[in-house]
Amino acid sequence: MSVPRFDWRGVLARGLFCLFVVFALYNPSGYSYLHWLAQGSGWFWLKLAVGTLLAVVLLMLWRTTSGVLKRPGIVLVGLFCLGAGMSWSHVTGLPVLGADSLLVWALLSLAVLFTAGLSYSHLDHRLGGITHTEEIK
């Protein structure tokens, strides 16, 4: 049985999924789960189901990311995002310290962190032939 190749499309798909999940929970545009929840209109069971699904997906993303990257990897990805934000601000002249832009940059950084966590094992296996497994106790 052949294993499908992991290439940039796999990283892009994981990145888009992480962006969707992070920005679906909250974003400053006003169209997010928390804004929908704050409206207070009906649909209690639907809101509860969507919130539970988002919470489960976010917890799974965090568990996967923290399990694979560990603390040093999380710090390195965070520093990369900080450096990218400072470089972007310097190149474009746009301030990163505005309330909405800082929040968007933090959400983007979280999505990048989750993408790195989901993609690390595949990239490490492709580059080094190392297979990551986890023992369930």
Short mmCIF file of N, CA and C in Angstrom, two decimals:
data_model
loop_
_atom_site.label_atom_id
_atom_site.label_comp_id
_atom_site.label_asym_id
_atom_site.label_seq_id
_atom_site.Cartn_x
_atom_site.Cartn_y
_atom_site.Cartn_z
N MET A 1 0.85 -1.18 0.00
CA MET A 1 0.00 0.00 0.00
C MET A 1 0.90 1.23 0.00
N SER A 2 0.69 2.13 -0.93
CA SER A 2 1.52 3.31 -1.01
C SER A 2 0.93 4.44 -0.16
N VAL A 3 1.83 5.20 0.41
CA VAL A 3 1.43 6.33 1.24
C VAL A 3 1.38 7.57 0.35
N PRO A 4 0.29 8.35 0.42
CA PRO A 4 0.23 9.55 -0.41
C PRO A 4 1.31 10.55 0.01
N ARG A 5 1.84 11.22 -0.98
CA ARG A 5 2.90 12.20 -0.72
C ARG A 5 2.35 13.39 0.05
N PHE A 6 3.21 13.94 0.89
CA PHE A 6 2.85 15.14 1.64
C PHE A 6 3.63 16.29 1.02
N ASP A 7 2.92 17.27 0.47
CA ASP A 7 3.59 18.39 -0.17
C ASP A 7 2.97 19.69 0.33
N TRP A 8 3.22 20.76 -0.36
CA TRP A 8 2.76 22.08 0.09
C TRP A 8 1.24 22.17 0.13
N ARG A 9 0.56 21.38 -0.68
CA ARG A 9 -0.91 21.41 -0.66
C ARG A 9 -1.46 20.88 0.66
N GLY A 10 -0.76 19.91 1.24
CA GLY A 10 -1.16 19.41 2.56
C GLY A 10 -1.00 20.46 3.64
N VAL A 11 0.11 21.19 3.58
CA VAL A 11 0.33 22.27 4.54
C VAL A 11 -0.70 23.37 4.33
N LEU A 12 -1.00 23.70 3.08
CA LEU A 12 -1.99 24.73 2.77
C LEU A 12 -3.38 24.33 3.27
N ALA A 13 -3.75 23.07 3.06
CA ALA A 13 -5.06 22.60 3.52
C ALA A 13 -5.14 22.66 5.04
N ARG A 14 -4.09 22.25 5.72
CA ARG A 14 -4.07 22.33 7.19
C ARG A 14 -4.11 23.78 7.65
N GLY A 15 -3.40 24.66 6.95
CA GLY A 15 -3.41 26.07 7.30
C GLY A 15 -4.77 26.71 7.14
N LEU A 16 -5.45 26.39 6.04
CA LEU A 16 -6.79 26.95 5.82
C LEU A 16 -7.78 26.42 6.86
N PHE A 17 -7.65 25.14 7.21
CA PHE A 17 -8.51 24.58 8.25
C PHE A 17 -8.28 25.29 9.59
N CYS A 18 -7.02 25.50 9.95
CA CYS A 18 -6.71 26.18 11.21
C CYS A 18 -7.19 27.63 11.20
N LEU A 19 -7.02 28.31 10.07
CA LEU A 19 -7.53 29.68 9.97
C LEU A 19 -9.04 29.71 10.15
N PHE A 20 -9.74 28.77 9.52
CA PHE A 20 -11.19 28.73 9.65
C PHE A 20 -11.60 28.51 11.10
N VAL A 21 -10.99 27.56 11.77
CA VAL A 21 -11.38 27.24 13.15
C VAL A 21 -11.09 28.41 14.08
N VAL A 22 -9.92 29.01 13.97
CA VAL A 22 -9.54 30.11 14.87
C VAL A 22 -10.42 31.33 14.62
N PHE A 23 -10.63 31.69 13.37
CA PHE A 23 -11.42 32.88 13.08
C PHE A 23 -12.93 32.62 13.20
N ALA A 24 -13.35 31.36 13.19
CA ALA A 24 -14.77 31.06 13.42
C ALA A 24 -15.12 31.28 14.89
N LEU A 25 -14.19 31.03 15.78
CA LEU A 25 -14.46 31.23 17.20
C LEU A 25 -14.62 32.72 17.51
N TYR A 26 -13.66 33.53 17.08
CA TYR A 26 -13.76 34.97 17.30
C TYR A 26 -12.91 35.71 16.27
N ASN A 27 -13.42 36.81 15.79
CA ASN A 27 -12.68 37.74 14.96
C ASN A 27 -13.31 39.12 15.10
N PRO A 28 -12.57 40.16 14.83
CA PRO A 28 -13.11 41.51 15.05
C PRO A 28 -14.13 41.98 14.01
N SER A 29 -14.42 41.18 13.00
CA SER A 29 -15.37 41.63 11.98
C SER A 29 -16.81 41.61 12.47
N GLY A 30 -17.10 40.85 13.50
CA GLY A 30 -18.45 40.76 14.02
C GLY A 30 -19.20 39.52 13.56
N TYR A 31 -18.58 38.69 12.73
CA TYR A 31 -19.19 37.45 12.25
C TYR A 31 -18.39 36.27 12.81
N SER A 32 -18.70 35.88 14.03
CA SER A 32 -18.01 34.76 14.66
C SER A 32 -18.97 34.07 15.61
N TYR A 33 -18.51 32.96 16.17
CA TYR A 33 -19.35 32.21 17.09
C TYR A 33 -19.66 33.03 18.34
N LEU A 34 -18.68 33.72 18.89
CA LEU A 34 -18.93 34.50 20.10
C LEU A 34 -19.88 35.66 19.85
N HIS A 35 -19.83 36.27 18.67
CA HIS A 35 -20.79 37.32 18.34
C HIS A 35 -22.19 36.73 18.20
N TRP A 36 -22.29 35.56 17.58
CA TRP A 36 -23.57 34.89 17.41
C TRP A 36 -24.16 34.51 18.76
N LEU A 37 -23.29 34.07 19.66
CA LEU A 37 -23.72 33.70 21.00
C LEU A 37 -24.21 34.91 21.78
N ALA A 38 -23.54 36.05 21.59
CA ALA A 38 -23.89 37.27 22.33
C ALA A 38 -25.18 37.91 21.83
N GLN A 39 -25.64 37.56 20.65
CA GLN A 39 -26.89 38.13 20.13
C GLN A 39 -28.08 37.76 20.99
N GLY A 40 -28.02 36.60 21.62
CA GLY A 40 -29.07 36.23 22.56
C GLY A 40 -30.35 35.74 21.94
N SER A 41 -30.41 35.60 20.62
CA SER A 41 -31.64 35.10 20.02
C SER A 41 -31.74 33.60 20.27
N GLY A 42 -32.74 32.95 19.73
CA GLY A 42 -33.02 31.53 19.94
C GLY A 42 -31.91 30.62 19.48
N TRP A 43 -32.30 29.43 19.07
CA TRP A 43 -31.37 28.42 18.57
C TRP A 43 -30.40 27.94 19.64
N PHE A 44 -30.87 27.76 20.87
CA PHE A 44 -29.99 27.38 21.98
C PHE A 44 -29.24 26.09 21.68
N TRP A 45 -29.95 25.05 21.24
CA TRP A 45 -29.31 23.75 21.03
C TRP A 45 -28.31 23.79 19.87
N LEU A 46 -28.61 24.56 18.84
CA LEU A 46 -27.66 24.69 17.73
C LEU A 46 -26.41 25.43 18.19
N LYS A 47 -26.59 26.48 18.96
CA LYS A 47 -25.43 27.22 19.49
C LYS A 47 -24.59 26.34 20.40
N LEU A 48 -25.26 25.54 21.22
CA LEU A 48 -24.54 24.62 22.11
C LEU A 48 -23.77 23.58 21.31
N ALA A 49 -24.38 23.04 20.26
CA ALA A 49 -23.71 22.03 19.44
C ALA A 49 -22.50 22.61 18.70
N VAL A 50 -22.68 23.81 18.13
CA VAL A 50 -21.57 24.45 17.41
C VAL A 50 -20.45 24.80 18.38
N GLY A 51 -20.79 25.31 19.56
CA GLY A 51 -19.79 25.65 20.56
C GLY A 51 -19.03 24.43 21.04
N THR A 52 -19.75 23.34 21.24
CA THR A 52 -19.09 22.09 21.65
C THR A 52 -18.16 21.58 20.57
N LEU A 53 -18.60 21.64 19.33
CA LEU A 53 -17.75 21.20 18.22
C LEU A 53 -16.50 22.07 18.11
N LEU A 54 -16.66 23.39 18.20
CA LEU A 54 -15.49 24.28 18.15
C LEU A 54 -14.54 24.01 19.32
N ALA A 55 -15.08 23.80 20.51
CA ALA A 55 -14.24 23.55 21.68
C ALA A 55 -13.46 22.24 21.51
N VAL A 56 -14.13 21.21 21.01
CA VAL A 56 -13.45 19.92 20.82
C VAL A 56 -12.36 20.04 19.77
N VAL A 57 -12.64 20.71 18.66
CA VAL A 57 -11.63 20.86 17.61
C VAL A 57 -10.45 21.69 18.12
N LEU A 58 -10.72 22.78 18.83
CA LEU A 58 -9.62 23.60 19.36
C LEU A 58 -8.79 22.84 20.39
N LEU A 59 -9.43 22.06 21.23
CA LEU A 59 -8.67 21.26 22.21
C LEU A 59 -7.84 20.19 21.52
N MET A 60 -8.37 19.58 20.47
CA MET A 60 -7.59 18.60 19.72
C MET A 60 -6.41 19.25 19.01
N LEU A 61 -6.63 20.44 18.45
CA LEU A 61 -5.52 21.16 17.81
C LEU A 61 -4.45 21.51 18.84
N TRP A 62 -4.87 21.98 20.02
CA TRP A 62 -3.89 22.35 21.04
C TRP A 62 -3.14 21.12 21.54
N ARG A 63 -3.85 20.03 21.76
CA ARG A 63 -3.20 18.82 22.26
C ARG A 63 -2.20 18.29 21.23
N THR A 64 -2.58 18.29 19.97
CA THR A 64 -1.67 17.84 18.93
C THR A 64 -0.45 18.75 18.83
N THR A 65 -0.68 20.04 18.84
CA THR A 65 0.42 21.00 18.70
C THR A 65 1.36 20.94 19.88
N SER A 66 0.83 20.94 21.09
CA SER A 66 1.69 20.91 22.27
C SER A 66 2.38 19.57 22.42
N GLY A 67 1.76 18.49 21.93
CA GLY A 67 2.40 17.19 22.01
C GLY A 67 3.53 17.01 21.03
N VAL A 68 3.39 17.59 19.85
CA VAL A 68 4.40 17.42 18.80
C VAL A 68 5.52 18.45 18.93
N LEU A 69 5.15 19.71 19.07
CA LEU A 69 6.16 20.77 19.09
C LEU A 69 6.81 20.95 20.46
N LYS A 70 6.12 20.60 21.51
CA LYS A 70 6.58 20.80 22.89
C LYS A 70 6.79 22.31 23.13
N ARG A 71 7.27 22.65 24.28
CA ARG A 71 7.44 24.06 24.65
C ARG A 71 8.46 24.78 23.77
N PRO A 72 9.64 24.19 23.48
CA PRO A 72 10.61 24.92 22.63
C PRO A 72 10.07 25.22 21.23
N GLY A 73 9.35 24.28 20.64
CA GLY A 73 8.79 24.51 19.31
C GLY A 73 7.72 25.58 19.31
N ILE A 74 6.90 25.58 20.36
CA ILE A 74 5.87 26.61 20.47
C ILE A 74 6.50 27.99 20.61
N VAL A 75 7.56 28.07 21.40
CA VAL A 75 8.27 29.36 21.57
C VAL A 75 8.89 29.79 20.25
N LEU A 76 9.50 28.84 19.52
CA LEU A 76 10.13 29.20 18.24
C LEU A 76 9.10 29.68 17.21
N VAL A 77 7.95 29.02 17.15
CA VAL A 77 6.91 29.46 16.22
C VAL A 77 6.38 30.82 16.64
N GLY A 78 6.22 31.03 17.95
CA GLY A 78 5.78 32.34 18.45
C GLY A 78 6.77 33.44 18.11
N LEU A 79 8.06 33.15 18.28
CA LEU A 79 9.08 34.15 17.92
C LEU A 79 9.11 34.41 16.42
N PHE A 80 8.90 33.36 15.63
CA PHE A 80 8.81 33.54 14.18
C PHE A 80 7.66 34.47 13.82
N CYS A 81 6.50 34.24 14.44
CA CYS A 81 5.33 35.09 14.16
C CYS A 81 5.56 36.52 14.62
N LEU A 82 6.23 36.69 15.75
CA LEU A 82 6.56 38.03 16.24
C LEU A 82 7.49 38.74 15.27
N GLY A 83 8.52 38.03 14.83
CA GLY A 83 9.45 38.61 13.86
C GLY A 83 8.78 38.92 12.53
N ALA A 84 7.88 38.04 12.09
CA ALA A 84 7.16 38.28 10.84
C ALA A 84 6.27 39.51 10.97
N GLY A 85 5.61 39.66 12.12
CA GLY A 85 4.76 40.84 12.34
C GLY A 85 5.55 42.13 12.36
N MET A 86 6.71 42.11 13.01
CA MET A 86 7.55 43.31 13.05
C MET A 86 8.09 43.64 11.66
N SER A 87 8.48 42.60 10.90
CA SER A 87 8.97 42.83 9.54
C SER A 87 7.86 43.35 8.64
N TRP A 88 6.67 42.79 8.77
CA TRP A 88 5.54 43.24 7.97
C TRP A 88 5.23 44.71 8.27
N SER A 89 5.26 45.07 9.53
CA SER A 89 4.99 46.45 9.93
C SER A 89 6.06 47.40 9.37
N HIS A 90 7.29 46.95 9.40
CA HIS A 90 8.39 47.79 8.91
C HIS A 90 8.33 47.95 7.39
N VAL A 91 8.04 46.88 6.68
CA VAL A 91 8.03 46.92 5.21
C VAL A 91 6.84 47.72 4.69
N THR A 92 5.66 47.50 5.28
CA THR A 92 4.45 48.14 4.76
C THR A 92 4.19 49.51 5.39
N GLY A 93 4.76 49.76 6.53
CA GLY A 93 4.51 51.01 7.23
C GLY A 93 3.19 51.03 7.97
N LEU A 94 2.49 49.90 7.99
CA LEU A 94 1.22 49.79 8.71
C LEU A 94 1.50 49.45 10.17
N PRO A 95 0.82 50.11 11.09
CA PRO A 95 1.07 49.80 12.50
C PRO A 95 0.45 48.46 12.88
N VAL A 96 1.15 47.71 13.71
CA VAL A 96 0.64 46.43 14.20
C VAL A 96 0.02 46.62 15.58
N LEU A 97 0.21 47.78 16.18
CA LEU A 97 -0.23 47.97 17.56
C LEU A 97 -1.64 48.49 17.71
N GLY A 98 -2.40 48.62 16.63
CA GLY A 98 -3.80 48.99 16.76
C GLY A 98 -4.57 47.84 17.39
N ALA A 99 -5.71 48.13 18.00
CA ALA A 99 -6.45 47.10 18.73
C ALA A 99 -6.88 45.96 17.81
N ASP A 100 -7.51 46.28 16.70
CA ASP A 100 -7.98 45.23 15.79
C ASP A 100 -6.83 44.55 15.07
N SER A 101 -5.84 45.30 14.64
CA SER A 101 -4.73 44.68 13.92
C SER A 101 -3.90 43.79 14.84
N LEU A 102 -3.75 44.17 16.09
CA LEU A 102 -3.02 43.33 17.03
C LEU A 102 -3.78 42.03 17.30
N LEU A 103 -5.09 42.12 17.41
CA LEU A 103 -5.92 40.94 17.62
C LEU A 103 -5.87 40.02 16.41
N VAL A 104 -5.96 40.58 15.22
CA VAL A 104 -5.89 39.77 14.01
C VAL A 104 -4.52 39.10 13.91
N TRP A 105 -3.47 39.83 14.25
CA TRP A 105 -2.14 39.23 14.19
C TRP A 105 -1.99 38.11 15.21
N ALA A 106 -2.58 38.26 16.39
CA ALA A 106 -2.53 37.20 17.40
C ALA A 106 -3.31 35.97 16.92
N LEU A 107 -4.46 36.18 16.29
CA LEU A 107 -5.24 35.06 15.77
C LEU A 107 -4.50 34.37 14.61
N LEU A 108 -3.87 35.15 13.75
CA LEU A 108 -3.06 34.57 12.68
C LEU A 108 -1.90 33.76 13.24
N SER A 109 -1.28 34.28 14.29
CA SER A 109 -0.17 33.56 14.92
C SER A 109 -0.64 32.24 15.52
N LEU A 110 -1.82 32.24 16.12
CA LEU A 110 -2.36 31.00 16.67
C LEU A 110 -2.66 30.00 15.56
N ALA A 111 -3.18 30.47 14.43
CA ALA A 111 -3.43 29.58 13.30
C ALA A 111 -2.13 29.03 12.73
N VAL A 112 -1.09 29.86 12.67
CA VAL A 112 0.22 29.39 12.20
C VAL A 112 0.78 28.35 13.16
N LEU A 113 0.61 28.57 14.45
CA LEU A 113 1.07 27.61 15.45
C LEU A 113 0.36 26.27 15.29
N PHE A 114 -0.94 26.29 15.11
CA PHE A 114 -1.69 25.05 14.91
C PHE A 114 -1.29 24.37 13.60
N THR A 115 -1.06 25.16 12.56
CA THR A 115 -0.64 24.59 11.27
C THR A 115 0.72 23.92 11.41
N ALA A 116 1.63 24.56 12.13
CA ALA A 116 2.95 23.97 12.35
C ALA A 116 2.83 22.67 13.14
N GLY A 117 1.95 22.67 14.13
CA GLY A 117 1.76 21.46 14.92
C GLY A 117 1.17 20.32 14.12
N LEU A 118 0.22 20.63 13.23
CA LEU A 118 -0.38 19.58 12.41
C LEU A 118 0.55 19.10 11.30
N SER A 119 1.46 19.94 10.85
CA SER A 119 2.31 19.60 9.71
C SER A 119 3.68 19.05 10.11
N TYR A 120 4.09 19.26 11.35
CA TYR A 120 5.45 18.91 11.76
C TYR A 120 5.76 17.43 11.59
N SER A 121 4.89 16.56 12.06
CA SER A 121 5.16 15.12 11.98
C SER A 121 5.29 14.67 10.53
N HIS A 122 4.44 15.19 9.65
CA HIS A 122 4.50 14.81 8.25
C HIS A 122 5.80 15.29 7.60
N LEU A 123 6.17 16.53 7.89
CA LEU A 123 7.41 17.06 7.32
C LEU A 123 8.63 16.34 7.88
N ASP A 124 8.63 16.04 9.17
CA ASP A 124 9.74 15.33 9.79
C ASP A 124 9.86 13.92 9.22
N HIS A 125 8.75 13.28 8.98
CA HIS A 125 8.77 11.94 8.39
C HIS A 125 9.27 12.00 6.94
N ARG A 126 8.84 13.01 6.22
CA ARG A 126 9.25 13.12 4.82
C ARG A 126 10.74 13.47 4.71
N LEU A 127 11.23 14.34 5.59
CA LEU A 127 12.63 14.75 5.50
C LEU A 127 13.59 13.76 6.15
N GLY A 128 13.19 13.20 7.30
CA GLY A 128 14.12 12.36 8.03
C GLY A 128 13.74 10.90 8.14
N GLY A 129 12.55 10.56 7.69
CA GLY A 129 12.12 9.17 7.78
C GLY A 129 11.70 8.76 9.18
N ILE A 130 11.52 9.73 10.09
CA ILE A 130 11.14 9.43 11.47
C ILE A 130 9.61 9.39 11.56
N THR A 131 9.10 8.35 12.20
CA THR A 131 7.68 8.21 12.39
C THR A 131 7.34 8.56 13.84
N HIS A 132 6.37 9.45 14.03
CA HIS A 132 5.95 9.85 15.36
C HIS A 132 4.73 9.02 15.76
N THR A 133 4.80 8.46 16.94
CA THR A 133 3.65 7.73 17.48
C THR A 133 3.42 8.18 18.90
N GLU A 134 2.25 7.88 19.41
CA GLU A 134 1.93 8.24 20.78
C GLU A 134 1.33 7.03 21.47
N GLU A 135 1.85 6.71 22.63
CA GLU A 135 1.31 5.59 23.39
C GLU A 135 0.10 6.06 24.17
N ILE A 136 -0.95 5.29 24.10
CA ILE A 136 -2.15 5.60 24.88
C ILE A 136 -2.11 4.76 26.13
N LYS A 137 -2.15 5.42 27.27
CA LYS A 137 -2.03 4.71 28.55
C LYS A 137 -3.38 4.46 29.15
#
